[in-house]
mmCIF file of C-alpha atoms in Angstrom:
data_model
loop_
_atom_site.group_PDB
_atom_site.id
_atom_site.type_symbol
_atom_site.label_atom_id
_atom_site.label_comp_id
_atom_site.label_asym_id
_atom_site.label_seq_id
_atom_site.Cartn_x
_atom_site.Cartn_y
_atom_site.Cartn_z
ATOM 1 C CA LEU A 1471 32.379 68.012 -43.352
ATOM 2 C CA ASP A 1472 32.728 71.962 -43.257
ATOM 3 C CA SER A 1473 34.237 72.052 -39.836
ATOM 4 C CA MET A 1474 35.027 69.966 -36.369
ATOM 5 C CA GLU A 1475 35.276 71.185 -33.036
ATOM 6 C CA PHE A 1476 36.872 69.416 -29.582
ATOM 7 C CA TRP A 1477 35.648 70.199 -26.319
ATOM 8 C CA LEU A 1478 37.850 69.354 -23.443
ATOM 9 C CA MET A 1479 35.662 69.714 -20.033
ATOM 10 C CA PRO A 1480 37.133 68.757 -16.620
ATOM 11 C CA PRO A 1481 34.922 67.375 -13.782
ATOM 12 C CA GLY A 1482 32.897 69.787 -12.376
ATOM 13 C CA SER A 1483 32.477 71.973 -15.332
ATOM 14 C CA GLY A 1484 29.940 72.366 -18.261
ATOM 15 C CA ALA A 1485 28.034 74.500 -20.768
ATOM 16 C CA LEU A 1486 25.255 76.932 -19.847
ATOM 17 C CA ALA A 1487 21.815 76.405 -22.242
ATOM 18 C CA HIS A 1488 22.844 77.949 -25.636
ATOM 19 C CA ALA A 1489 21.805 77.450 -29.221
ATOM 20 C CA ASP A 1490 24.848 77.118 -31.711
ATOM 21 C CA ALA A 1491 24.779 79.945 -34.041
ATOM 22 C CA TYR A 1492 27.207 78.368 -36.388
ATOM 23 C CA ALA A 1493 25.351 75.428 -36.614
ATOM 24 C CA SER A 1494 23.514 74.959 -39.718
ATOM 25 C CA GLU A 1495 23.793 71.445 -39.798
ATOM 26 C CA ILE A 1496 22.927 68.514 -37.687
ATOM 27 C CA VAL A 1497 25.244 68.489 -34.724
ATOM 28 C CA VAL A 1498 27.101 65.257 -33.654
ATOM 29 C CA SER A 1499 28.686 65.193 -30.314
ATOM 30 C CA ALA A 1500 31.213 62.095 -29.575
ATOM 31 C CA GLN A 1501 31.901 61.279 -26.004
ATOM 32 C CA LEU A 1502 35.493 60.108 -26.073
ATOM 33 C CA ARG A 1503 36.123 59.587 -22.362
ATOM 34 C CA GLY A 1504 34.048 60.068 -19.336
ATOM 35 C CA VAL A 1505 30.340 60.958 -18.865
ATOM 36 C CA LYS A 1506 28.600 64.014 -20.048
ATOM 37 C CA THR A 1507 25.166 64.705 -18.688
ATOM 38 C CA TRP A 1508 22.888 66.629 -21.526
ATOM 39 C CA ARG A 1509 19.578 68.829 -21.212
ATOM 40 C CA LEU A 1510 18.104 69.928 -24.717
ATOM 41 C CA MET A 1511 15.209 71.993 -25.537
ATOM 42 C CA MET A 1512 13.760 73.092 -28.824
ATOM 43 C CA TYR A 1513 13.980 76.749 -29.676
ATOM 44 C CA PRO A 1514 10.712 78.229 -27.918
ATOM 45 C CA ASN A 1515 7.821 79.670 -30.528
ATOM 46 C CA THR A 1516 7.914 83.035 -31.064
ATOM 47 C CA SER A 1517 5.004 85.254 -32.622
ATOM 48 C CA THR A 1518 6.752 88.609 -32.792
ATOM 49 C CA ILE A 1519 10.399 89.812 -33.373
ATOM 50 C CA PHE A 1520 10.166 90.990 -29.371
ATOM 51 C CA ASP A 1521 9.580 87.239 -28.375
ATOM 52 C CA VAL A 1522 13.175 86.299 -29.583
ATOM 53 C CA VAL A 1523 15.065 84.459 -26.704
ATOM 54 C CA GLU A 1524 18.862 85.290 -26.489
ATOM 55 C CA SER A 1525 20.604 81.939 -27.614
ATOM 56 C CA GLN A 1526 24.044 82.974 -25.854
ATOM 57 C CA ASP A 1527 25.405 81.284 -22.917
ATOM 58 C CA GLY A 1528 22.705 81.216 -20.302
ATOM 59 C CA GLY A 1529 20.576 84.127 -21.720
ATOM 60 C CA ILE A 1530 17.724 81.844 -21.965
ATOM 61 C CA TYR A 1531 17.344 81.210 -18.282
ATOM 62 C CA GLY A 1532 15.806 84.555 -17.415
ATOM 63 C CA THR A 1533 13.203 84.429 -19.814
ATOM 64 C CA GLY A 1534 10.968 81.655 -17.912
ATOM 65 C CA ARG A 1535 11.039 79.925 -21.244
ATOM 66 C CA TRP A 1536 13.935 77.201 -20.164
ATOM 67 C CA SER A 1537 12.166 74.071 -20.009
ATOM 68 C CA PRO A 1538 14.464 71.411 -21.292
ATOM 69 C CA GLY A 1539 13.367 67.662 -21.931
ATOM 70 C CA PRO A 1540 14.430 64.629 -19.687
ATOM 71 C CA GLU A 1541 18.163 64.769 -18.539
ATOM 72 C CA PHE A 1542 20.509 62.102 -20.055
ATOM 73 C CA ASP A 1543 24.210 61.041 -19.935
ATOM 74 C CA VAL A 1544 26.268 60.511 -22.739
ATOM 75 C CA GLY A 1545 29.322 58.145 -21.948
ATOM 76 C CA PRO A 1546 32.415 56.617 -23.707
ATOM 77 C CA GLY A 1547 32.042 55.319 -27.197
ATOM 78 C CA GLU A 1548 28.449 56.832 -27.116
ATOM 79 C CA CYS A 1549 27.366 59.673 -29.661
ATOM 80 C CA LEU A 1550 24.330 62.274 -29.358
ATOM 81 C CA VAL A 1551 22.960 63.706 -32.538
ATOM 82 C CA PHE A 1552 20.283 66.697 -32.632
ATOM 83 C CA PRO A 1553 19.293 69.468 -35.283
ATOM 84 C CA PRO A 1554 20.558 72.525 -35.701
ATOM 85 C CA GLY A 1555 19.145 75.581 -33.481
ATOM 86 C CA TYR A 1556 18.177 73.410 -30.430
ATOM 87 C CA PHE A 1557 19.095 74.726 -27.091
ATOM 88 C CA HIS A 1558 21.655 72.530 -25.000
ATOM 89 C CA GLU A 1559 22.987 72.369 -21.710
ATOM 90 C CA THR A 1560 26.018 70.060 -20.530
ATOM 91 C CA LEU A 1561 27.391 69.164 -17.114
ATOM 92 C CA VAL A 1562 30.426 66.796 -16.450
ATOM 93 C CA ARG A 1563 29.805 65.802 -12.808
ATOM 94 C CA LYS A 1564 32.628 64.999 -10.511
ATOM 95 C CA GLU A 1565 31.050 61.766 -9.223
ATOM 96 C CA GLN A 1566 30.733 60.438 -12.883
ATOM 97 C CA ASN A 1567 34.455 61.404 -13.758
ATOM 98 C CA SER A 1568 36.808 60.768 -11.344
ATOM 99 C CA GLU A 1569 39.763 60.967 -13.594
#
């Protein structure tokens, strides 16, 4: 294990779509409390260097290339595993997280 991060998100918050630049390994996200909604998308195909998509927070939204797969929820005691380079977006809905 090279590194570990903890993300604490209050109800009504979330993370804009982004791809983690630091993640060269599989990402494991464990939900300890509450419910987090996730949307994932593979990095879009690029044919030239000019087609590269901004991978930082929300950079992909204005490109017309944000097309995530199905939305799904991860609850207490559940884990989400996804490969490096995937775009991901999260939302902690107030109605699912009243504490």
